[in-house]
Every structure is written in C-alpha cells, then in structure tokens.
PDB file of C-alpha atoms and ligand atoms in Angstrom:
ATOM      1  CA  MET A   1     143.644 123.971 -46.438  1.00  0.00           C
ATOM      2  CA  ARG A   2     146.677 125.436 -44.721  1.00  0.00           C
ATOM      3  CA  VAL A   3     146.291 129.034 -43.700  1.00  0.00           C
ATOM      4  CA  ASP A   4     149.791 129.835 -42.471  1.00  0.00           C
ATOM      5  CA  GLY A   5     151.300 130.804 -45.807  1.00  0.00           C
ATOM      6  CA  THR A   6     154.370 132.477 -44.361  1.00  0.00           C
ATOM      7  CA  HIS A   7     156.877 130.541 -46.440  1.00  0.00           C
ATOM      8  CA  ALA A   8     157.170 128.979 -49.852  1.00  0.00           C
ATOM      9  CA  ILE A   9     159.823 126.663 -51.216  1.00  0.00           C
ATOM     10  CA  GLY A  10     161.334 127.722 -54.517  1.00  0.00           C
ATOM     11  CA  VAL A  11     163.300 125.200 -56.557  1.00  0.00           C
ATOM     12  CA  ASP A  12     165.513 126.194 -59.479  1.00  0.00           C
ATOM     13  CA  LEU A  13     166.441 123.312 -61.785  1.00  0.00           C
ATOM     14  CA  GLY A  14     169.698 124.192 -63.543  1.00  0.00           C
ATOM     15  CA  GLY A  15     171.835 122.302 -66.025  1.00  0.00           C
ATOM     16  CA  THR A  16     174.288 121.224 -63.339  1.00  0.00           C
ATOM     17  CA  LYS A  17     172.692 122.129 -59.992  1.00  0.00           C
ATOM     18  CA  ILE A  18     169.338 122.166 -58.258  1.00  0.00           C
ATOM     19  CA  LEU A  19     169.184 125.282 -56.031  1.00  0.00           C
ATOM     20  CA  ALA A  20     166.307 125.476 -53.575  1.00  0.00           C
ATOM     21  CA  GLY A  21     165.279 127.659 -50.663  1.00  0.00           C
ATOM     22  CA  VAL A  22     162.589 128.500 -48.142  1.00  0.00           C
ATOM     23  CA  VAL A  23     161.528 132.067 -48.888  1.00  0.00           C
ATOM     24  CA  ASN A  24     159.423 134.694 -47.080  1.00  0.00           C
ATOM     25  CA  ARG A  25     156.804 136.794 -48.852  1.00  0.00           C
ATOM     26  CA  ASP A  26     159.243 139.708 -48.789  1.00  0.00           C
ATOM     27  CA  GLY A  27     161.753 137.628 -50.745  1.00  0.00           C
ATOM     28  CA  SER A  28     164.157 137.015 -47.880  1.00  0.00           C
ATOM     29  CA  VAL A  29     165.670 133.533 -47.766  1.00  0.00           C
ATOM     30  CA  VAL A  30     165.238 131.483 -44.586  1.00  0.00           C
ATOM     31  CA  ARG A  31     167.169 128.349 -45.539  1.00  0.00           C
ATOM     32  CA  ARG A  32     168.684 126.968 -48.681  1.00  0.00           C
ATOM     33  CA  HIS A  33     169.650 123.633 -50.160  1.00  0.00           C
ATOM     34  CA  GLU A  34     171.718 122.549 -53.137  1.00  0.00           C
ATOM     35  CA  ARG A  35     172.204 119.235 -54.930  1.00  0.00           C
ATOM     36  CA  ALA A  36     173.485 118.026 -58.299  1.00  0.00           C
ATOM     37  CA  THR A  37     171.227 117.787 -61.357  1.00  0.00           C
ATOM     38  CA  PRO A  38     171.163 114.196 -62.643  1.00  0.00           C
ATOM     39  CA  GLN A  39     172.151 113.856 -66.286  1.00  0.00           C
ATOM     40  CA  ASP A  40     170.730 110.366 -66.916  1.00  0.00           C
ATOM     41  CA  THR A  41     166.944 109.951 -66.717  1.00  0.00           C
ATOM     42  CA  GLN A  42     163.732 111.917 -66.226  1.00  0.00           C
ATOM     43  CA  GLU A  43     162.787 109.750 -63.220  1.00  0.00           C
ATOM     44  CA  HIS A  44     166.090 110.596 -61.572  1.00  0.00           C
ATOM     45  CA  VAL A  45     165.638 114.335 -62.169  1.00  0.00           C
ATOM     46  CA  ILE A  46     162.134 114.261 -60.660  1.00  0.00           C
ATOM     47  CA  ALA A  47     163.370 112.211 -57.681  1.00  0.00           C
ATOM     48  CA  GLU A  48     166.106 114.778 -56.996  1.00  0.00           C
ATOM     49  CA  LEU A  49     163.629 117.677 -57.254  1.00  0.00           C
ATOM     50  CA  GLU A  50     161.474 115.881 -54.675  1.00  0.00           C
ATOM     51  CA  ALA A  51     164.525 115.303 -52.485  1.00  0.00           C
ATOM     52  CA  ALA A  52     165.351 119.026 -52.609  1.00  0.00           C
ATOM     53  CA  VAL A  53     161.822 119.833 -51.383  1.00  0.00           C
ATOM     54  CA  ASP A  54     161.966 117.128 -48.695  1.00  0.00           C
ATOM     55  CA  ALA A  55     165.217 118.613 -47.402  1.00  0.00           C
ATOM     56  CA  LEU A  56     163.493 121.964 -46.746  1.00  0.00           C
ATOM     57  CA  LEU A  57     159.859 121.119 -46.024  1.00  0.00           C
ATOM     58  CA  ASP A  58     158.325 121.999 -42.653  1.00  0.00           C
ATOM     59  CA  ASP A  59     154.956 123.193 -41.317  1.00  0.00           C
ATOM     60  CA  THR A  60     155.555 126.818 -42.285  1.00  0.00           C
ATOM     61  CA  VAL A  61     155.737 125.961 -45.996  1.00  0.00           C
ATOM     62  CA  ALA A  62     152.427 126.595 -47.750  1.00  0.00           C
ATOM     63  CA  ALA A  63     153.327 126.234 -51.429  1.00  0.00           C
ATOM     64  CA  ILE A  64     156.080 125.082 -53.760  1.00  0.00           C
ATOM     65  CA  GLY A  65     157.341 126.609 -56.996  1.00  0.00           C
ATOM     66  CA  PHE A  66     159.639 125.126 -59.610  1.00  0.00           C
ATOM     67  CA  GLY A  67     161.699 126.880 -62.234  1.00  0.00           C
ATOM     68  CA  ALA A  68     162.815 124.653 -65.112  1.00  0.00           C
ATOM     69  CA  PRO A  69     165.033 125.412 -68.124  1.00  0.00           C
ATOM     70  CA  SER A  70     162.227 124.706 -70.574  1.00  0.00           C
ATOM     71  CA  PRO A  71     159.183 126.281 -72.129  1.00  0.00           C
ATOM     72  CA  ILE A  72     156.285 125.706 -69.723  1.00  0.00           C
ATOM     73  CA  ASP A  73     152.761 124.887 -70.883  1.00  0.00           C
ATOM     74  CA  GLN A  74     150.944 126.796 -68.128  1.00  0.00           C
ATOM     75  CA  ARG A  75     147.522 125.478 -69.152  1.00  0.00           C
ATOM     76  CA  ARG A  76     148.528 121.875 -68.497  1.00  0.00           C
ATOM     77  CA  GLY A  77     151.277 122.463 -65.931  1.00  0.00           C
ATOM     78  CA  VAL A  78     153.797 120.680 -68.110  1.00  0.00           C
ATOM     79  CA  VAL A  79     157.558 121.120 -68.553  1.00  0.00           C
ATOM     80  CA  VAL A  80     157.689 120.818 -72.355  1.00  0.00           C
ATOM     81  CA  GLN A  81     161.339 120.092 -73.103  1.00  0.00           C
ATOM     82  CA  CYS A  82     164.474 121.073 -71.264  1.00  0.00           C
ATOM     83  CA  VAL A  83     167.390 121.851 -73.543  1.00  0.00           C
ATOM     84  CA  ASN A  84     170.157 120.792 -71.153  1.00  0.00           C
ATOM     85  CA  VAL A  85     168.384 118.450 -68.693  1.00  0.00           C
ATOM     86  CA  PRO A  86     166.639 115.099 -69.427  1.00  0.00           C
ATOM     87  CA  LEU A  87     163.082 116.283 -68.764  1.00  0.00           C
ATOM     88  CA  VAL A  88     160.520 116.155 -71.579  1.00  0.00           C
ATOM     89  CA  ASP A  89     156.711 116.521 -71.536  1.00  0.00           C
ATOM     90  CA  ALA A  90     156.732 116.216 -67.734  1.00  0.00           C
ATOM     91  CA  PRO A  91     153.426 116.998 -65.914  1.00  0.00           C
ATOM     92  CA  LEU A  92     155.347 118.383 -62.963  1.00  0.00           C
ATOM     93  CA  ARG A  93     152.560 120.521 -61.476  1.00  0.00           C
ATOM     94  CA  ASP A  94     150.045 117.690 -60.929  1.00  0.00           C
ATOM     95  CA  HIS A  95     152.781 115.278 -59.908  1.00  0.00           C
ATOM     96  CA  MET A  96     154.199 117.573 -57.237  1.00  0.00           C
ATOM     97  CA  GLN A  97     150.752 118.649 -55.980  1.00  0.00           C
ATOM     98  CA  ASP A  98     149.918 114.971 -55.432  1.00  0.00           C
ATOM     99  CA  ARG A  99     153.295 114.231 -53.890  1.00  0.00           C
ATOM    100  CA  PHE A 100     153.322 117.102 -51.367  1.00  0.00           C
ATOM    101  CA  ALA A 101     149.603 118.015 -51.054  1.00  0.00           C
ATOM    102  CA  LEU A 102     150.414 121.725 -51.502  1.00  0.00           C
ATOM    103  CA  PRO A 103     149.711 124.260 -54.254  1.00  0.00           C
ATOM    104  CA  VAL A 104     152.446 124.111 -56.881  1.00  0.00           C
ATOM    105  CA  GLY A 105     153.544 126.753 -59.391  1.00  0.00           C
ATOM    106  CA  LEU A 106     155.664 126.103 -62.460  1.00  0.00           C
ATOM    107  CA  GLU A 107     157.734 128.617 -64.364  1.00  0.00           C
ATOM    108  CA  ASN A 108     160.484 128.809 -66.911  1.00  0.00           C
ATOM    109  CA  ASP A 109     163.722 129.194 -64.957  1.00  0.00           C
ATOM    110  CA  ALA A 110     164.688 132.490 -66.533  1.00  0.00           C
ATOM    111  CA  ASN A 111     161.196 133.925 -66.100  1.00  0.00           C
ATOM    112  CA  ALA A 112     161.532 132.868 -62.468  1.00  0.00           C
ATOM    113  CA  ALA A 113     164.874 134.663 -62.179  1.00  0.00           C
ATOM    114  CA  ALA A 114     163.371 137.797 -63.711  1.00  0.00           C
ATOM    115  CA  ILE A 115     160.441 137.613 -61.283  1.00  0.00           C
ATOM    116  CA  GLY A 116     162.921 137.200 -58.408  1.00  0.00           C
ATOM    117  CA  GLU A 117     164.939 140.261 -59.407  1.00  0.00           C
ATOM    118  CA  TRP A 118     161.753 142.248 -60.072  1.00  0.00           C
ATOM    119  CA  ARG A 119     160.115 141.438 -56.729  1.00  0.00           C
ATOM    120  CA  ALA A 120     163.142 141.200 -54.443  1.00  0.00           C
ATOM    121  CA  GLY A 121     166.303 142.272 -56.273  1.00  0.00           C
ATOM    122  CA  VAL A 122     167.767 144.940 -58.514  1.00  0.00           C
ATOM    123  CA  GLY A 123     164.475 145.392 -60.408  1.00  0.00           C
ATOM    124  CA  ARG A 124     162.297 146.344 -57.430  1.00  0.00           C
ATOM    125  CA  GLY A 125     159.811 148.979 -58.504  1.00  0.00           C
ATOM    126  CA  VAL A 126     160.747 148.798 -62.205  1.00  0.00           C
ATOM    127  CA  ASP A 127     157.916 147.955 -64.614  1.00  0.00           C
ATOM    128  CA  TYR A 128     159.930 147.179 -67.775  1.00  0.00           C
ATOM    129  CA  ILE A 129     162.782 144.704 -67.353  1.00  0.00           C
ATOM    130  CA  VAL A 130     164.659 142.316 -69.635  1.00  0.00           C
ATOM    131  CA  MET A 131     166.743 139.747 -67.804  1.00  0.00           C
ATOM    132  CA  LEU A 132     169.271 137.381 -69.361  1.00  0.00           C
ATOM    133  CA  THR A 133     170.638 134.492 -67.311  1.00  0.00           C
ATOM    134  CA  LEU A 134     173.927 133.121 -68.582  1.00  0.00           C
ATOM    135  CA  GLY A 135     174.668 129.694 -67.201  1.00  0.00           C
ATOM    136  CA  THR A 136     174.820 126.312 -68.910  1.00  0.00           C
ATOM    137  CA  GLY A 137     172.235 127.781 -71.275  1.00  0.00           C
ATOM    138  CA  VAL A 138     170.856 131.277 -71.805  1.00  0.00           C
ATOM    139  CA  GLY A 139     167.505 132.111 -70.310  1.00  0.00           C
ATOM    140  CA  GLY A 140     165.429 135.194 -70.879  1.00  0.00           C
ATOM    141  CA  GLY A 141     162.748 136.768 -68.756  1.00  0.00           C
ATOM    142  CA  VAL A 142     160.717 139.897 -69.421  1.00  0.00           C
ATOM    143  CA  ILE A 143     158.622 142.050 -67.131  1.00  0.00           C
ATOM    144  CA  SER A 144     156.433 144.369 -69.191  1.00  0.00           C
ATOM    145  CA  ALA A 145     153.972 146.932 -67.812  1.00  0.00           C
ATOM    146  CA  GLY A 146     154.604 145.524 -64.327  1.00  0.00           C
ATOM    147  CA  ARG A 147     153.717 141.929 -65.236  1.00  0.00           C
ATOM    148  CA  PRO A 148     155.669 138.841 -66.312  1.00  0.00           C
ATOM    149  CA  PHE A 149     155.448 138.569 -70.111  1.00  0.00           C
ATOM    150  CA  ARG A 150     154.756 134.934 -70.999  1.00  0.00           C
ATOM    151  CA  GLY A 151     153.156 134.906 -74.439  1.00  0.00           C
ATOM    152  CA  ALA A 152     149.934 133.185 -75.456  1.00  0.00           C
ATOM    153  CA  ASN A 153     150.341 129.821 -73.748  1.00  0.00           C
ATOM    154  CA  GLY A 154     152.779 130.763 -71.034  1.00  0.00           C
ATOM    155  CA  ALA A 155     155.826 129.418 -72.861  1.00  0.00           C
ATOM    156  CA  GLY A 156     157.528 132.747 -73.689  1.00  0.00           C
ATOM    157  CA  VAL A 157     160.123 134.146 -73.725  1.00  0.00           C
ATOM    158  CA  GLU A 158     163.097 132.188 -75.058  1.00  0.00           C
ATOM    159  CA  LEU A 159     165.604 134.959 -75.582  1.00  0.00           C
ATOM    160  CA  GLY A 160     168.557 132.544 -75.745  1.00  0.00           C
ATOM    161  CA  HIS A 161     167.137 131.052 -78.921  1.00  0.00           C
ATOM    162  CA  VAL A 162     166.966 134.101 -81.133  1.00  0.00           C
ATOM    163  CA  VAL A 163     169.244 134.053 -84.171  1.00  0.00           C
ATOM    164  CA  ILE A 164     172.201 136.406 -83.950  1.00  0.00           C
ATOM    165  CA  VAL A 165     174.324 134.755 -86.708  1.00  0.00           C
ATOM    166  CA  HIS A 166     172.493 133.403 -89.761  1.00  0.00           C
ATOM    167  CA  ASP A 167     173.371 129.706 -90.204  1.00  0.00           C
ATOM    168  CA  GLY A 168     175.898 130.038 -87.376  1.00  0.00           C
ATOM    169  CA  ARG A 169     176.995 127.626 -84.655  1.00  0.00           C
ATOM    170  CA  PRO A 170     174.665 124.699 -83.906  1.00  0.00           C
ATOM    171  CA  CYS A 171     172.688 125.398 -80.756  1.00  0.00           C
ATOM    172  CA  GLN A 172     173.172 123.456 -77.521  1.00  0.00           C
ATOM    173  CA  GLY A 173     171.442 120.375 -76.186  1.00  0.00           C
ATOM    174  CA  SER A 174     168.177 119.405 -77.845  1.00  0.00           C
ATOM    175  CA  CYS A 175     167.737 122.706 -79.731  1.00  0.00           C
ATOM    176  CA  THR A 176     168.092 122.100 -83.474  1.00  0.00           C
ATOM    177  CA  GLY A 177     168.562 125.756 -84.399  1.00  0.00           C
ATOM    178  CA  ARG A 178     171.684 127.477 -85.676  1.00  0.00           C
ATOM    179  CA  GLY A 179     173.312 130.772 -84.819  1.00  0.00           C
ATOM    180  CA  HIS A 180     171.206 131.284 -81.710  1.00  0.00           C
ATOM    181  CA  LEU A 181     172.531 133.552 -78.966  1.00  0.00           C
ATOM    182  CA  GLU A 182     172.945 130.597 -76.605  1.00  0.00           C
ATOM    183  CA  PRO A 183     175.934 128.757 -78.155  1.00  0.00           C
ATOM    184  CA  TYR A 184     177.930 132.012 -78.173  1.00  0.00           C
ATOM    185  CA  VAL A 185     177.509 133.319 -74.637  1.00  0.00           C
ATOM    186  CA  THR A 186     177.105 130.455 -72.138  1.00  0.00           C
ATOM    187  CA  GLY A 187     179.487 128.973 -69.631  1.00  0.00           C
ATOM    188  CA  LEU A 188     179.587 125.953 -71.952  1.00  0.00           C
ATOM    189  CA  ALA A 189     180.638 128.116 -74.888  1.00  0.00           C
ATOM    190  CA  ALA A 190     183.267 129.807 -72.705  1.00  0.00           C
ATOM    191  CA  GLY A 191     184.540 126.355 -71.668  1.00  0.00           C
ATOM    192  CA  ILE A 192     185.027 125.329 -75.308  1.00  0.00           C
ATOM    193  CA  GLU A 193     187.021 128.489 -76.017  1.00  0.00           C
ATOM    194  CA  ALA A 194     188.985 128.022 -72.783  1.00  0.00           C
ATOM    195  CA  ARG A 195     190.021 124.493 -73.777  1.00  0.00           C
ATOM    196  CA  GLU A 196     191.102 125.673 -77.221  1.00  0.00           C
ATOM    197  CA  ALA A 197     193.289 128.340 -75.639  1.00  0.00           C
ATOM    198  CA  PHE A 198     194.498 126.715 -72.419  1.00  0.00           C
ATOM    199  CA  GLY A 199     194.235 122.942 -72.896  1.00  0.00           C
ATOM    200  CA  PRO A 200     191.788 120.155 -72.033  1.00  0.00           C
ATOM    201  CA  ALA A 201     191.607 120.838 -68.277  1.00  0.00           C
ATOM    202  CA  ALA A 202     190.343 124.418 -68.711  1.00  0.00           C
ATOM    203  CA  ASP A 203     186.712 125.431 -68.252  1.00  0.00           C
ATOM    204  CA  ALA A 204     184.679 128.609 -67.783  1.00  0.00           C
ATOM    205  CA  HIS A 205     185.631 128.900 -64.085  1.00  0.00           C
ATOM    206  CA  ARG A 206     189.314 128.679 -64.944  1.00  0.00           C
ATOM    207  CA  LEU A 207     188.846 131.212 -67.734  1.00  0.00           C
ATOM    208  CA  VAL A 208     187.344 133.761 -65.331  1.00  0.00           C
ATOM    209  CA  ARG A 209     190.050 133.052 -62.756  1.00  0.00           C
ATOM    210  CA  LEU A 210     192.752 133.624 -65.362  1.00  0.00           C
ATOM    211  CA  ALA A 211     191.061 136.889 -66.329  1.00  0.00           C
ATOM    212  CA  ASP A 212     191.064 137.865 -62.631  1.00  0.00           C
ATOM    213  CA  GLU A 213     194.802 137.220 -62.603  1.00  0.00           C
ATOM    214  CA  GLY A 214     195.226 139.556 -65.571  1.00  0.00           C
ATOM    215  CA  ASP A 215     195.765 136.968 -68.322  1.00  0.00           C
ATOM    216  CA  PRO A 216     195.311 138.911 -71.601  1.00  0.00           C
ATOM    217  CA  LYS A 217     194.164 135.875 -73.627  1.00  0.00           C
ATOM    218  CA  ALA A 218     191.457 135.009 -71.089  1.00  0.00           C
ATOM    219  CA  ARG A 219     190.273 138.629 -71.056  1.00  0.00           C
ATOM    220  CA  GLU A 220     190.229 138.711 -74.857  1.00  0.00           C
ATOM    221  CA  ILE A 221     188.066 135.557 -75.030  1.00  0.00           C
ATOM    222  CA  LEU A 222     185.582 136.968 -72.531  1.00  0.00           C
ATOM    223  CA  ALA A 223     185.498 140.323 -74.347  1.00  0.00           C
ATOM    224  CA  GLY A 224     184.669 138.426 -77.549  1.00  0.00           C
ATOM    225  CA  ILE A 225     181.815 136.618 -75.817  1.00  0.00           C
ATOM    226  CA  GLY A 226     180.653 140.030 -74.586  1.00  0.00           C
ATOM    227  CA  ARG A 227     180.366 141.270 -78.193  1.00  0.00           C
ATOM    228  CA  TYR A 228     177.920 138.486 -79.065  1.00  0.00           C
ATOM    229  CA  LEU A 229     176.030 139.180 -75.860  1.00  0.00           C
ATOM    230  CA  GLY A 230     175.830 142.859 -76.829  1.00  0.00           C
ATOM    231  CA  SER A 231     174.198 141.926 -80.160  1.00  0.00           C
ATOM    232  CA  GLY A 232     171.462 140.148 -78.237  1.00  0.00           C
ATOM    233  CA  MET A 233     171.121 142.950 -75.687  1.00  0.00           C
ATOM    234  CA  GLY A 234     170.806 145.564 -78.439  1.00  0.00           C
ATOM    235  CA  SER A 235     168.095 143.573 -80.216  1.00  0.00           C
ATOM    236  CA  PHE A 236     166.150 142.978 -76.998  1.00  0.00           C
ATOM    237  CA  THR A 237     166.370 146.681 -76.201  1.00  0.00           C
ATOM    238  CA  ASN A 238     164.813 147.439 -79.592  1.00  0.00           C
ATOM    239  CA  ILE A 239     162.045 144.856 -79.105  1.00  0.00           C
ATOM    240  CA  PHE A 240     161.018 145.397 -75.489  1.00  0.00           C
ATOM    241  CA  GLY A 241     162.136 148.960 -74.740  1.00  0.00           C
ATOM    242  CA  PRO A 242     163.192 148.068 -71.198  1.00  0.00           C
ATOM    243  CA  GLU A 243     164.124 150.551 -68.483  1.00  0.00           C
ATOM    244  CA  LEU A 244     166.469 147.944 -67.062  1.00  0.00           C
ATOM    245  CA  MET A 245     168.493 145.071 -68.523  1.00  0.00           C
ATOM    246  CA  VAL A 246     169.612 142.594 -65.848  1.00  0.00           C
ATOM    247  CA  ILE A 247     172.408 140.084 -66.420  1.00  0.00           C
ATOM    248  CA  GLY A 248     172.431 137.070 -64.131  1.00  0.00           C
ATOM    249  CA  GLY A 249     173.185 133.363 -64.065  1.00  0.00           C
ATOM    250  CA  GLY A 250     176.328 131.713 -62.733  1.00  0.00           C
ATOM    251  CA  PHE A 251     178.528 132.583 -65.708  1.00  0.00           C
ATOM    252  CA  GLY A 252     176.994 136.025 -66.262  1.00  0.00           C
ATOM    253  CA  VAL A 253     177.596 137.051 -62.660  1.00  0.00           C
ATOM    254  CA  ALA A 254     181.113 135.575 -62.464  1.00  0.00           C
ATOM    255  CA  ALA A 255     182.320 137.017 -65.786  1.00  0.00           C
ATOM    256  CA  TRP A 256     180.463 140.366 -65.512  1.00  0.00           C
ATOM    257  CA  ASP A 257     183.588 142.553 -65.311  1.00  0.00           C
ATOM    258  CA  TYR A 258     185.012 141.079 -68.516  1.00  0.00           C
ATOM    259  CA  LEU A 259     181.823 140.695 -70.576  1.00  0.00           C
ATOM    260  CA  MET A 260     180.190 144.039 -69.948  1.00  0.00           C
ATOM    261  CA  PRO A 261     182.553 146.606 -71.498  1.00  0.00           C
ATOM    262  CA  THR A 262     182.189 145.070 -74.978  1.00  0.00           C
ATOM    263  CA  ALA A 263     178.582 143.955 -74.420  1.00  0.00           C
ATOM    264  CA  ILE A 264     177.434 147.488 -73.529  1.00  0.00           C
ATOM    265  CA  GLU A 265     179.467 149.018 -76.375  1.00  0.00           C
ATOM    266  CA  ILE A 266     177.779 146.738 -78.940  1.00  0.00           C
ATOM    267  CA  MET A 267     174.371 147.075 -77.296  1.00  0.00           C
ATOM    268  CA  ARG A 268     174.528 150.872 -77.630  1.00  0.00           C
ATOM    269  CA  ARG A 269     175.655 150.506 -81.263  1.00  0.00           C
ATOM    270  CA  GLU A 270     172.681 148.287 -82.157  1.00  0.00           C
ATOM    271  CA  ALA A 271     169.903 149.811 -80.064  1.00  0.00           C
ATOM    272  CA  LEU A 272     167.912 152.751 -81.339  1.00  0.00           C
ATOM    273  CA  GLU A 273     167.101 156.032 -79.646  1.00  0.00           C
ATOM    274  CA  PRO A 274     165.500 156.694 -77.254  1.00  0.00           C
ATOM    275  CA  MET A 275     165.845 153.208 -75.689  1.00  0.00           C
ATOM    276  CA  ARG A 276     169.585 153.192 -76.266  1.00  0.00           C
ATOM    277  CA  ASP A 277     170.073 156.173 -74.009  1.00  0.00           C
ATOM    278  CA  THR A 278     167.594 155.278 -71.294  1.00  0.00           C
ATOM    279  CA  VAL A 279     168.191 151.555 -70.717  1.00  0.00           C
ATOM    280  CA  ARG A 280     170.293 150.773 -67.653  1.00  0.00           C
ATOM    281  CA  VAL A 281     172.340 147.555 -67.396  1.00  0.00           C
ATOM    282  CA  GLU A 282     172.779 145.991 -63.965  1.00  0.00           C
ATOM    283  CA  ARG A 283     174.160 142.784 -62.554  1.00  0.00           C
ATOM    284  CA  ALA A 284     171.595 140.494 -60.931  1.00  0.00           C
ATOM    285  CA  GLU A 285     171.503 141.438 -57.259  1.00  0.00           C
ATOM    286  CA  LEU A 286     170.293 138.075 -56.008  1.00  0.00           C
ATOM    287  CA  GLY A 287     173.057 136.248 -57.848  1.00  0.00           C
ATOM    288  CA  THR A 288     172.333 132.605 -58.515  1.00  0.00           C
ATOM    289  CA  ALA A 289     169.541 132.715 -55.882  1.00  0.00           C
ATOM    290  CA  ALA A 290     167.281 134.757 -58.231  1.00  0.00           C
ATOM    291  CA  GLY A 291     165.807 131.613 -59.810  1.00  0.00           C
ATOM    292  CA  PHE A 292     164.646 129.890 -56.655  1.00  0.00           C
ATOM    293  CA  ILE A 293     163.483 133.149 -55.056  1.00  0.00           C
ATOM    294  CA  GLY A 294     161.406 133.864 -58.176  1.00  0.00           C
ATOM    295  CA  ALA A 295     160.091 130.283 -58.149  1.00  0.00           C
ATOM    296  CA  ALA A 296     158.949 130.911 -54.562  1.00  0.00           C
ATOM    297  CA  PHE A 297     156.998 133.990 -55.738  1.00  0.00           C
ATOM    298  CA  VAL A 298     155.367 131.787 -58.379  1.00  0.00           C
ATOM    299  CA  ALA A 299     154.497 129.400 -55.519  1.00  0.00           C
ATOM    300  CA  PHE A 300     152.870 132.258 -53.546  1.00  0.00           C
ATOM    301  CA  GLU A 301     150.919 133.126 -56.705  1.00  0.00           C
ATOM    302  CA  ALA A 302     149.668 129.503 -56.893  1.00  0.00           C
ATOM    303  CA  LEU A 303     148.816 129.608 -53.166  1.00  0.00           C
ATOM    304  CA  ASP A 304     146.832 132.834 -53.492  1.00  0.00           C
ATOM    305  CA  LEU A 305     144.938 131.441 -56.513  1.00  0.00           C
ATOM    306  CA  SER A 306     144.140 128.227 -54.629  1.00  0.00           C
ATOM    307  CA  ALA A 307     142.794 130.275 -51.700  1.00  0.00           C
ATOM    308  CA  LEU A 308     140.363 131.961 -54.105  1.00  0.00           C
ATOM    309  CA  ASP A 309     139.071 128.505 -55.153  1.00  0.00           C
ATOM    310  CA  VAL A 310     138.060 127.478 -51.626  1.00  0.00           C
TER     311      VAL A 310
HETATM  312 ZN1   ZN B   1     168.677 127.318 -79.675  1.00  0.00          ZN
END
C-alpha cells in the first residue's frame, strides 16, 4: 500500500469536456488537464478517462476520483446511466482500480462539484448547501448537516430532473421526462433560443457575449432562462432549507450576471419564510474546477477507507 497520500487525481466527466487535476488535501490544484468527451461509444469514453489520468499520474498520487453526469450506484461502484454521455451501467470503480492499482472513488458530477465548493470553495464551513451546476445538463448537489446527501443507494440527488412545468418540454438526452428543470436552463437550452433569435451559427457562448455587449434581445433571453431557474431555486429552498445556494457549471458561471436578477426575484417569490430571507445565493468560487476538485476529495475518502481495511 502507498503511504504518501499527498495528492489525488480528480476527473470530472462533462458532456463536452473531461476536466482533470492533481489536487492537494487542502483543495489546491497542482496541475490540470483537459480533453474532449467522446460522443460515440462507451469504450471510447472510458479510454479517454484513462488517458486523462495517465496524463497526470505520478508517484505522489495516492487515489483517483471520478465525477460522472449520472446517478451512481455506490454499493456496486457503477455509473448507472449518463444523460448526455454514452456511458451506461459502467462498473467504473472496479475497472479503474484494476487499471491503476489505486483506490478509486466514484461520485455524481454535481455532488462532486458541491463537495468541492463545500470543502475548498465558497461553501467552506457551511453545513447546509444546495448547489446547481448549469452546463450541458443540470446537476444538483446537496450538503445537509455537514455531510453529502446521497439518498438510500447513493444515487441522489437529481435536482435537474424535477418537474417545473407539468407536461412541458421533453427532457434532454436519455431522460424520458417532461417539463424538468434541465431543458429550460442549460447551455443547450440557451443555444436553442440563441439560434432562434440570432441564426444557425449562434450558441450559448455567443448569447452571453452578445449580452456582454449590451444586446437587449440576448439579455431578455437570459433573463427568461433565469425565471425558470428561480422556480427551481425556490422549490429547492423549500425542500432543503439551505443556508447557501451555489450556482456553478460552465453556463451558470458565464451567464451569472444575466440569469441571477430574475432567478433571485422568482426564488424569493416561491420560497417560504424563514428560508426565503436567510438563504444566500453565491456563484461557484472554483468555477468549472469544482467538479474535479470535489472528485479528488471523493478519492481521498476512498483512500482513507482503504487504509482502514489494511
Ligand atoms: Zn429529465
């Protein structure tokens, strides 16, 4: 068994990018690596996850953690089904432990981001946190009573897949639901609205850039997305009673200035006292690094558990 344990590799599998880093126990990032997420096959996705680890691995690394955009079956170490990535029923924990001969932790990507912000970001020292990551999809992570809240089999929480509009828009990817929060507030959803308004070449990045330049139509679209987001934020405030609501993810961070005025207005309309008045809303401090930093903390957790087994 390795006894060094100074560093862990955290890997965040996103809909378009794999973000990875070597992380200290205090959450500081030593090195990072980025590569594209394959869209074709499961084998290709797993090969690219391995390549991301290989690019960072050295003798100081004692454990590896993966965040995936999927419910995780923690008992079996299985990625159940990614909504926006071709990865289904994948026994990633055993596979990666065999491949790298190190303890491996698995976590839902948004839980990982929430853990990252809680341990090393804007949520340091806060025991009740709801985090929403707005990227290709919507992830949710909850810290409750100073612990990650994962539900009975480790698969919770899927805050992007709560219904905010009965019988509304079809959800994204492999989700068969309707009217879920996700198809209203993602970068993908913003891209669809951007193309309708500005033509086929527009996407979410362009939409935010236009808003930065003062374009009223772009700002109006983002404010509209913020209203849907606020419905979700108000409901989550009522359910979890958080001290802190953190908004992260690539789209959430980039579009923060334009989403938040309407999102907070609607959130305060829907949430009940006393939560309504006490919940703070903050932008993710670690930006898009929250996911891999949190995955590294999950790796340290796996390392510490494996040390107890020896
Ligand atoms: Zn859904």
